[in-house]
């Protein structure tokens, strides 16, 4: 493997300590809803000025990868993605926890995160220069179709009524337009209100739509938050490893998807987890019930989002284009240190790069023991804390967390109002997931569309722009496949059932 | 799942609200100076209207079925939870972070209390609550450098 | 009872962990005169952007000179408007200051009610700007600006510029370029300079209307012309627009403002401190290598005159671009 000689440089006690500290701190921070990976990395930047570059990178990479994993805890235990990357983890993680399998879900998430993280890091080490070209091959129209592909998940996520799912998705897309338009000059849908001017912050919306309804229902009933089976069953590591082995194709495929999506500067961990979840669901084996507590859903989401860490570093280090928002912060820290990224970084300063990648691999491996321990601790805290303390503690975290994203009270108010609104419409079958999909994918779809349309108009080739580029065609085909296959299968099943009933 | 024959009137009402929201969006889009910023909201306002109309139509023809009825529960506690969170948040710029967080925590403890108040609980719950609030305050303010509101009441 | 006691212990452990994290962040020895404690430096954008990076570059120099930390925090939203509209309600004790950007604070209040007016912002200092520049990839067929203009004249509307947003420095520069060079080009807005450069490197567009800093940060790019009075020392071979007969001198300016309630002596003192950082030779060298162009418009007449002249020019350009009525 390239740069093997730098493994020893990475293994100094100082770097090991940084990797360990970073992973632990990142996991804890990521578990708190509202504290994102971007923020945890930004806080570290001033500390890194006085460090050797590779150690600074190891510290930031470790806290980043830890934070992405930590997001799974609140996704599983509270139905609230701690970071946007963990959004798809809620789909199956929370149902599993409700069934009393929260400890199992966390162990699965930990194993999947380590696998995803390793695949991403190995791709970074071995294939970075060629893979970085993926970042450049994706133009506006490809992002537009990628967002449409993500929206097609609505069909799968809307239990009950597809029409309600579509309406929820459209509502989410409209909500994403509030505030200053991203690629145009207008201020939209604020209706004169200063609170609305900054738009709906996506993490605050996630907290509101996912966590507030849980709280509202938690406070209304005397029983326990999560079902608890008698006695402690430990990590349930053996069970989790066996399951993962049986679902290894899913784990690897999701890691590869995560790596590739991580490379795309306009996407990120949330898209990666959604796309791989969609793929896992599409290829589900009979008997796997995605959305109702299927461990495979956690594997897909967590393996993919941790793979975006390594994937995101590829364009960051090779081209100087940050693959994900935390990468932008790390890139900034490097610039302040006087390190310019780009093709010659690998050639001239290979020692820094490879020491860092080994450090990242090390941190990912360290995530296995630390993640299991912290996860067990988080699980026990949640199940043992009495409700009269659990409710205020979670409510308090949602408030402080959604404030901290942009240091803005408006985000907290929007979070609570949106959450209450989400709870009300949820009672009538309008679920939160399609709205959130619309919110996340809206800006990507809109800017991609406006840009592609502008270019298409200028080159007088709209058809070719939207339907003539190879990557676009591939995404369109995938979208149609994902959309149509469940319908066809359901229709077949219905015919079969009717035949039985008659 | 015995409510299969129930008409989903609630769903239809929400659909009507959605149509209202979509019309508001279209009305707002009339004021944009840049045509690029109007295309997207108008398109999806249209989708929202179409989907909502379709649902209302289904309801009229009796094809919209409500899902399983939601379980009951204490609605007063639900309402109080949202009201306390919202009120505390709005008070935060005035009374400061700690000034808002401690009463909110205490109020929510009372709202979520189903067990009897033993002497142990009376003593220990407030302690834990204060510890959580102060611990997070310290973590956010000093470690994560989040400028939490200090409150205009306490400023010179 | 058992469970409650256990959770008490756990909460204690969590707090101890938090305290452990905190050890690293505590510092600040006591001192007699201003500044006695760290100064909070609010960036009205998210972390990782150019405003953040330049603030990070100032951080160590400030600490060196005045033995106090600059503590950077972020208040992003609405293209900076959320931060600026809240500026005057912050404490004016000299320990709070905010980064300010042009053309943002001139154009935003004219477009819509964003909660502040340009003249409500108390500017202390404008320290640098990133000059607008036309950027192409290093393998582009356009060797000079004339090549590009020739192509644009032969193919009206087909020359594609990527740029960061609308109503921004690159957008307005593109409008002025079209007018002065007598061409018609198409502007494709992206979210941020980074995304517009990625589109350029991916050959989605022919050129990027971006900044000198781009060529300093991305290896595979080349500048055709820069919007400065004189050539940038980091790129001595790249002509200015002026040399080529196109009178554009523009860019995105950055500076520092304080809440209105900040007392006059502290305004003066803070201005001189920021000025001292901005004039440090080592700092200047760093900025130059990064592709920035330092300016020096300090609190008082100098900053006021600069802003009113800038506002006049940029408002005219924005009207021409159809961004303002």
GROMACS .gro file of N, CA and C in nm, chain A residues 258-360:
model
  309
  258UNK      N    1  -2.114   0.587  -0.011
  258UNK     CA    2  -2.075   0.696   0.077
  258UNK      C    3  -1.946   0.762   0.031
  259UNK      N    4  -1.848   0.680  -0.010
  259UNK     CA    5  -1.722   0.736  -0.056
  259UNK      C    6  -1.744   0.825  -0.177
  260UNK      N    7  -1.822   0.774  -0.274
  260UNK     CA    8  -1.842   0.849  -0.398
  260UNK      C    9  -1.922   0.977  -0.371
  261UNK      N   10  -2.029   0.966  -0.293
  261UNK     CA   11  -2.109   1.085  -0.265
  261UNK      C   12  -2.027   1.185  -0.184
  262UNK      N   13  -1.941   1.133  -0.095
  262UNK     CA   14  -1.854   1.222  -0.018
  262UNK      C   15  -1.763   1.304  -0.108
  263UNK      N   16  -1.722   1.246  -0.220
  263UNK     CA   17  -1.635   1.318  -0.312
  263UNK      C   18  -1.707   1.436  -0.376
  264UNK      N   19  -1.840   1.423  -0.392
  264UNK     CA   20  -1.915   1.529  -0.460
  264UNK      C   21  -1.926   1.651  -0.368
  265UNK      N   22  -1.874   1.764  -0.410
  265UNK     CA   23  -1.874   1.881  -0.321
  265UNK      C   24  -2.014   1.931  -0.289
  266UNK      N   25  -2.111   1.907  -0.376
  266UNK     CA   26  -2.243   1.962  -0.352
  266UNK      C   27  -2.334   1.871  -0.271
  267UNK      N   28  -2.286   1.751  -0.235
  267UNK     CA   29  -2.374   1.658  -0.166
  267UNK      C   30  -2.337   1.651  -0.018
  268UNK      N   31  -2.296   1.539   0.033
  268UNK     CA   32  -2.260   1.531   0.175
  268UNK      C   33  -2.319   1.409   0.242
  269UNK      N   34  -2.296   1.398   0.373
  269UNK     CA   35  -2.332   1.279   0.447
  269UNK      C   36  -2.480   1.248   0.444
  270UNK      N   37  -2.567   1.352   0.447
  270UNK     CA   38  -2.710   1.323   0.451
  270UNK      C   39  -2.755   1.258   0.320
  271UNK      N   40  -2.704   1.310   0.208
  271UNK     CA   41  -2.740   1.252   0.078
  271UNK      C   42  -2.686   1.110   0.070
  272UNK      N   43  -2.561   1.092   0.118
  272UNK     CA   44  -2.500   0.959   0.111
  272UNK      C   45  -2.584   0.858   0.187
  273UNK      N   46  -2.627   0.895   0.306
  273UNK     CA   47  -2.702   0.798   0.386
  273UNK      C   48  -2.839   0.772   0.322
  274UNK      N   49  -2.899   0.875   0.262
  274UNK     CA   50  -3.029   0.855   0.199
  274UNK      C   51  -3.018   0.767   0.076
  275UNK      N   52  -2.915   0.793  -0.007
  275UNK     CA   53  -2.902   0.716  -0.131
  275UNK      C   54  -2.875   0.569  -0.098
  276UNK      N   55  -2.785   0.544  -0.001
  276UNK     CA   56  -2.754   0.403   0.025
  276UNK      C   57  -2.870   0.335   0.096
  277UNK      N   58  -2.946   0.411   0.175
  277UNK     CA   59  -3.065   0.353   0.236
  277UNK      C   60  -3.164   0.311   0.128
  278UNK      N   61  -3.180   0.402   0.032
  278UNK     CA   62  -3.271   0.372  -0.079
  278UNK      C   63  -3.228   0.246  -0.153
  279UNK      N   64  -3.096   0.233  -0.175
  279UNK     CA   65  -3.047   0.115  -0.245
  279UNK      C   66  -3.068  -0.012  -0.162
  280UNK      N   67  -3.041   0.001  -0.031
  280UNK     CA   68  -3.057  -0.117   0.056
  280UNK      C   69  -3.203  -0.162   0.055
  281UNK      N   70  -3.293  -0.064   0.054
  281UNK     CA   71  -3.434  -0.097   0.059
  281UNK      C   72  -3.480  -0.160  -0.072
  282UNK      N   73  -3.425  -0.104  -0.182
  282UNK     CA   74  -3.466  -0.154  -0.313
  282UNK      C   75  -3.426  -0.301  -0.329
  283UNK      N   76  -3.309  -0.336  -0.274
  283UNK     CA   77  -3.260  -0.472  -0.292
  283UNK      C   78  -3.290  -0.559  -0.170
  284UNK      N   79  -3.390  -0.518  -0.091
  284UNK     CA   80  -3.419  -0.593   0.031
  284UNK      C   81  -3.456  -0.738   0.000
  285UNK      N   82  -3.408  -0.826   0.087
  285UNK     CA   83  -3.448  -0.967   0.073
  285UNK      C   84  -3.589  -0.983   0.128
  286UNK      N   85  -3.658  -1.084   0.086
  286UNK     CA   86  -3.791  -1.105   0.142
  286UNK      C   87  -3.779  -1.124   0.294
  287UNK      N   88  -3.869  -1.065   0.368
  287UNK     CA   89  -3.863  -1.077   0.513
  287UNK      C   90  -3.794  -0.961   0.579
  288UNK      N   91  -3.718  -0.883   0.502
  288UNK     CA   92  -3.658  -0.764   0.560
  288UNK      C   93  -3.760  -0.651   0.555
  289UNK      N   94  -3.793  -0.597   0.668
  289UNK     CA   95  -3.895  -0.491   0.671
  289UNK      C   96  -3.829  -0.358   0.698
  290UNK      N   97  -3.786  -0.291   0.593
  290UNK     CA   98  -3.721  -0.161   0.609
  290UNK      C   99  -3.822  -0.058   0.658
  291UNK      N  100  -3.778   0.024   0.751
  291UNK     CA  101  -3.864   0.129   0.806
  291UNK      C  102  -3.935   0.085   0.932
  292UNK      N  103  -3.924  -0.043   0.966
  292UNK     CA  104  -3.992  -0.091   1.085
  292UNK      C  105  -3.895  -0.152   1.185
  293UNK      N  106  -3.765  -0.123   1.167
  293UNK     CA  107  -3.670  -0.179   1.262
  293UNK      C  108  -3.583  -0.286   1.198
  294UNK      N  109  -3.536  -0.258   1.077
  294UNK     CA  110  -3.451  -0.353   1.006
  294UNK      C  111  -3.305  -0.310   1.027
  295UNK      N  112  -3.223  -0.396   1.090
  295UNK     CA  113  -3.083  -0.355   1.114
  295UNK      C  114  -3.010  -0.315   0.986
  296UNK      N  115  -3.051  -0.372   0.873
  296UNK     CA  116  -2.987  -0.338   0.746
  296UNK      C  117  -2.996  -0.189   0.715
  297UNK      N  118  -3.102  -0.125   0.759
  297UNK     CA  119  -3.117   0.019   0.735
  297UNK      C  120  -3.011   0.098   0.809
  298UNK      N  121  -2.980   0.055   0.931
  298UNK     CA  122  -2.875   0.123   1.008
  298UNK      C  123  -2.740   0.100   0.942
  299UNK      N  124  -2.719  -0.023   0.897
  299UNK     CA  125  -2.591  -0.053   0.832
  299UNK      C  126  -2.573   0.038   0.711
  300UNK      N  127  -2.677   0.048   0.628
  300UNK     CA  128  -2.666   0.128   0.505
  300UNK      C  129  -2.633   0.273   0.540
  301UNK      N  130  -2.708   0.329   0.632
  301UNK     CA  131  -2.691   0.471   0.664
  301UNK      C  132  -2.557   0.500   0.730
  302UNK      N  133  -2.522   0.420   0.830
  302UNK     CA  134  -2.401   0.449   0.907
  302UNK      C  135  -2.273   0.416   0.831
  303UNK      N  136  -2.278   0.307   0.754
  303UNK     CA  137  -2.162   0.274   0.673
  303UNK      C  138  -2.137   0.385   0.571
  304UNK      N  139  -2.245   0.434   0.511
  304UNK     CA  140  -2.230   0.537   0.408
  304UNK      C  141  -2.182   0.668   0.468
  305UNK      N  142  -2.241   0.711   0.581
  305UNK     CA  143  -2.203   0.844   0.627
  305UNK      C  144  -2.061   0.849   0.680
  306UNK      N  145  -2.011   0.740   0.738
  306UNK     CA  146  -1.871   0.745   0.779
  306UNK      C  147  -1.775   0.732   0.661
  307UNK      N  148  -1.823   0.670   0.553
  307UNK     CA  149  -1.738   0.664   0.434
  307UNK      C  150  -1.721   0.802   0.371
  308UNK      N  151  -1.818   0.892   0.393
  308UNK     CA  152  -1.802   1.026   0.334
  308UNK      C  153  -1.685   1.102   0.395
  309UNK      N  154  -1.639   1.060   0.515
  309UNK     CA  155  -1.526   1.131   0.575
  309UNK      C  156  -1.403   1.116   0.486
  310UNK      N  157  -1.368   0.990   0.459
  310UNK     CA  158  -1.252   0.966   0.371
  310UNK      C  159  -1.278   1.018   0.231
  311UNK      N  160  -1.400   0.993   0.182
  311UNK     CA  161  -1.435   1.037   0.047
  311UNK      C  162  -1.424   1.188   0.033
  312UNK      N  163  -1.473   1.259   0.134
  312UNK     CA  164  -1.472   1.405   0.128
  312UNK      C  165  -1.331   1.464   0.127
  313UNK      N  166  -1.237   1.392   0.188
  313UNK     CA  167  -1.099   1.441   0.189
  313UNK      C  168  -1.034   1.430   0.051
  314UNK      N  169  -1.092   1.347  -0.036
  314UNK     CA  170  -1.028   1.327  -0.166
  314UNK      C  171  -1.024   1.456  -0.248
  315UNK      N  172  -1.139   1.520  -0.277
  315UNK     CA  173  -1.128   1.647  -0.350
  315UNK      C  174  -1.064   1.757  -0.266
  316UNK      N  175  -1.079   1.748  -0.133
  316UNK     CA  176  -1.021   1.851  -0.047
  316UNK      C  177  -0.869   1.854  -0.062
  317UNK      N  178  -0.808   1.736  -0.054
  317UNK     CA  179  -0.661   1.732  -0.058
  317UNK      C  180  -0.608   1.736  -0.201
  318UNK      N  181  -0.680   1.675  -0.294
  318UNK     CA  182  -0.626   1.667  -0.431
  318UNK      C  183  -0.654   1.795  -0.509
  319UNK      N  184  -0.774   1.851  -0.495
  319UNK     CA  185  -0.811   1.965  -0.578
  319UNK      C  186  -0.821   2.095  -0.500
  320UNK      N  187  -0.828   2.085  -0.368
  320UNK     CA  188  -0.852   2.206  -0.289
  320UNK      C  189  -0.998   2.244  -0.284
  321UNK      N  190  -1.085   2.154  -0.332
  321UNK     CA  191  -1.229   2.178  -0.327
  321UNK      C  192  -1.287   2.095  -0.213
  322UNK      N  193  -1.341   2.157  -0.110
  322UNK     CA  194  -1.389   2.078   0.003
  322UNK      C  195  -1.505   1.987  -0.036
  323UNK      N  196  -1.494   1.858   0.001
  323UNK     CA  197  -1.599   1.763  -0.034
  323UNK      C  198  -1.722   1.778   0.055
  324UNK      N  199  -1.703   1.814   0.183
  324UNK     CA  200  -1.813   1.829   0.276
  324UNK      C  201  -1.789   1.956   0.358
  325UNK      N  202  -1.890   2.008   0.428
  325UNK     CA  203  -1.869   2.131   0.505
  325UNK      C  204  -1.755   2.123   0.608
  326UNK      N  205  -1.740   2.014   0.685
  326UNK     CA  206  -1.625   2.011   0.776
  326UNK      C  207  -1.492   2.018   0.702
  327UNK      N  208  -1.488   1.962   0.580
  327UNK     CA  209  -1.365   1.970   0.501
  327UNK      C  210  -1.329   2.114   0.470
  328UNK      N  211  -1.432   2.199   0.450
  328UNK     CA  212  -1.405   2.340   0.421
  328UNK      C  213  -1.333   2.405   0.538
  329UNK      N  214  -1.374   2.367   0.660
  329UNK     CA  215  -1.310   2.424   0.778
  329UNK      C  216  -1.166   2.374   0.789
  330UNK      N  217  -1.147   2.244   0.763
  330UNK     CA  218  -1.012   2.187   0.771
  330UNK      C  219  -0.922   2.251   0.665
  331UNK      N  220  -0.978   2.271   0.546
  331UNK     CA  221  -0.903   2.335   0.439
  331UNK      C  222  -0.860   2.475   0.481
  332UNK      N  223  -0.951   2.547   0.548
  332UNK     CA  224  -0.918   2.681   0.595
  332UNK      C  225  -0.805   2.677   0.696
  333UNK      N  226  -0.810   2.580   0.787
  333UNK     CA  227  -0.704   2.568   0.888
  333UNK      C  228  -0.570   2.541   0.821
  334UNK      N  229  -0.573   2.458   0.714
  334UNK     CA  230  -0.449   2.429   0.642
  334UNK      C  231  -0.395   2.555   0.575
  335UNK      N  232  -0.485   2.635   0.516
  335UNK     CA  233  -0.442   2.758   0.449
  335UNK      C  234  -0.374   2.851   0.549
  336UNK      N  235  -0.432   2.860   0.671
  336UNK     CA  236  -0.372   2.946   0.772
  336UNK      C  237  -0.233   2.895   0.808
  337UNK      N  238  -0.217   2.763   0.811
  337UNK     CA  239  -0.086   2.707   0.840
  337UNK      C  240   0.011   2.720   0.724
  338UNK      N  241  -0.039   2.770   0.612
  338UNK     CA  242   0.046   2.788   0.496
  338UNK      C  243   0.058   2.664   0.409
  339UNK      N  244  -0.029   2.566   0.429
  339UNK     CA  245  -0.026   2.446   0.345
  339UNK      C  246  -0.128   2.463   0.234
  340UNK      N  247  -0.082   2.463   0.109
  340UNK     CA  248  -0.174   2.473  -0.003
  340UNK      C  249  -0.204   2.332  -0.054
  341UNK      N  250  -0.333   2.301  -0.064
  341UNK     CA  251  -0.367   2.169  -0.115
  341UNK      C  252  -0.368   2.174  -0.267
  342UNK      N  253  -0.365   2.058  -0.327
  342UNK     CA  254  -0.363   2.051  -0.472
  342UNK      C  255  -0.282   1.930  -0.514
  343UNK      N  256  -0.273   1.907  -0.644
  343UNK     CA  257  -0.204   1.786  -0.691
  343UNK      C  258  -0.063   1.774  -0.636
  344UNK      N  259   0.007   1.885  -0.619
  344UNK     CA  260   0.146   1.873  -0.577
  344UNK      C  261   0.159   1.843  -0.428
  345UNK      N  262   0.049   1.853  -0.354
  345UNK     CA  263   0.056   1.818  -0.212
  345UNK      C  264   0.095   1.672  -0.196
  346UNK      N  265   0.033   1.587  -0.276
  346UNK     CA  266   0.064   1.444  -0.267
  346UNK      C  267   0.208   1.419  -0.310
  347UNK      N  268   0.253   1.492  -0.412
  347UNK     CA  269   0.386   1.468  -0.465
  347UNK      C  270   0.494   1.523  -0.372
  348UNK      N  271   0.475   1.648  -0.325
  348UNK     CA  272   0.583   1.713  -0.251
  348UNK      C  273   0.573   1.697  -0.101
  349UNK      N  274   0.451   1.685  -0.051
  349UNK     CA  275   0.437   1.678   0.094
  349UNK      C  276   0.367   1.548   0.132
  350UNK      N  277   0.407   1.441   0.063
  350UNK     CA  278   0.344   1.312   0.084
  350UNK      C  279   0.348   1.268   0.230
  351UNK      N  280   0.452   1.311   0.301
  351UNK     CA  281   0.465   1.266   0.438
  351UNK      C  282   0.344   1.313   0.521
  352UNK      N  283   0.310   1.443   0.502
  352UNK     CA  284   0.196   1.497   0.576
  352UNK      C  285   0.070   1.419   0.541
  353UNK      N  286   0.048   1.401   0.410
  353UNK     CA  287  -0.075   1.339   0.364
  353UNK      C  288  -0.088   1.197   0.416
  354UNK      N  289   0.018   1.118   0.399
  354UNK     CA  290   0.005   0.977   0.434
  354UNK      C  291   0.004   0.957   0.585
  355UNK      N  292   0.078   1.040   0.657
  355UNK     CA  293   0.072   1.031   0.803
  355UNK      C  294  -0.071   1.058   0.849
  356UNK      N  295  -0.131   1.161   0.787
  356UNK     CA  296  -0.267   1.194   0.822
  356UNK      C  297  -0.363   1.079   0.791
  357UNK      N  298  -0.348   1.018   0.672
  357UNK     CA  299  -0.443   0.912   0.636
  357UNK      C  300  -0.428   0.793   0.732
  358UNK      N  301  -0.303   0.761   0.767
  358UNK     CA  302  -0.286   0.654   0.865
  358UNK      C  303  -0.350   0.691   0.998
  359UNK      N  304  -0.336   0.819   1.033
  359UNK     CA  305  -0.399   0.865   1.157
  359UNK      C  306  -0.550   0.849   1.152
  360UNK      N  307  -0.605   0.879   1.034
  360UNK     CA  308  -0.750   0.868   1.017
  360UNK      C  309  -0.794   0.722   1.031
   0.00000   0.00000   0.00000
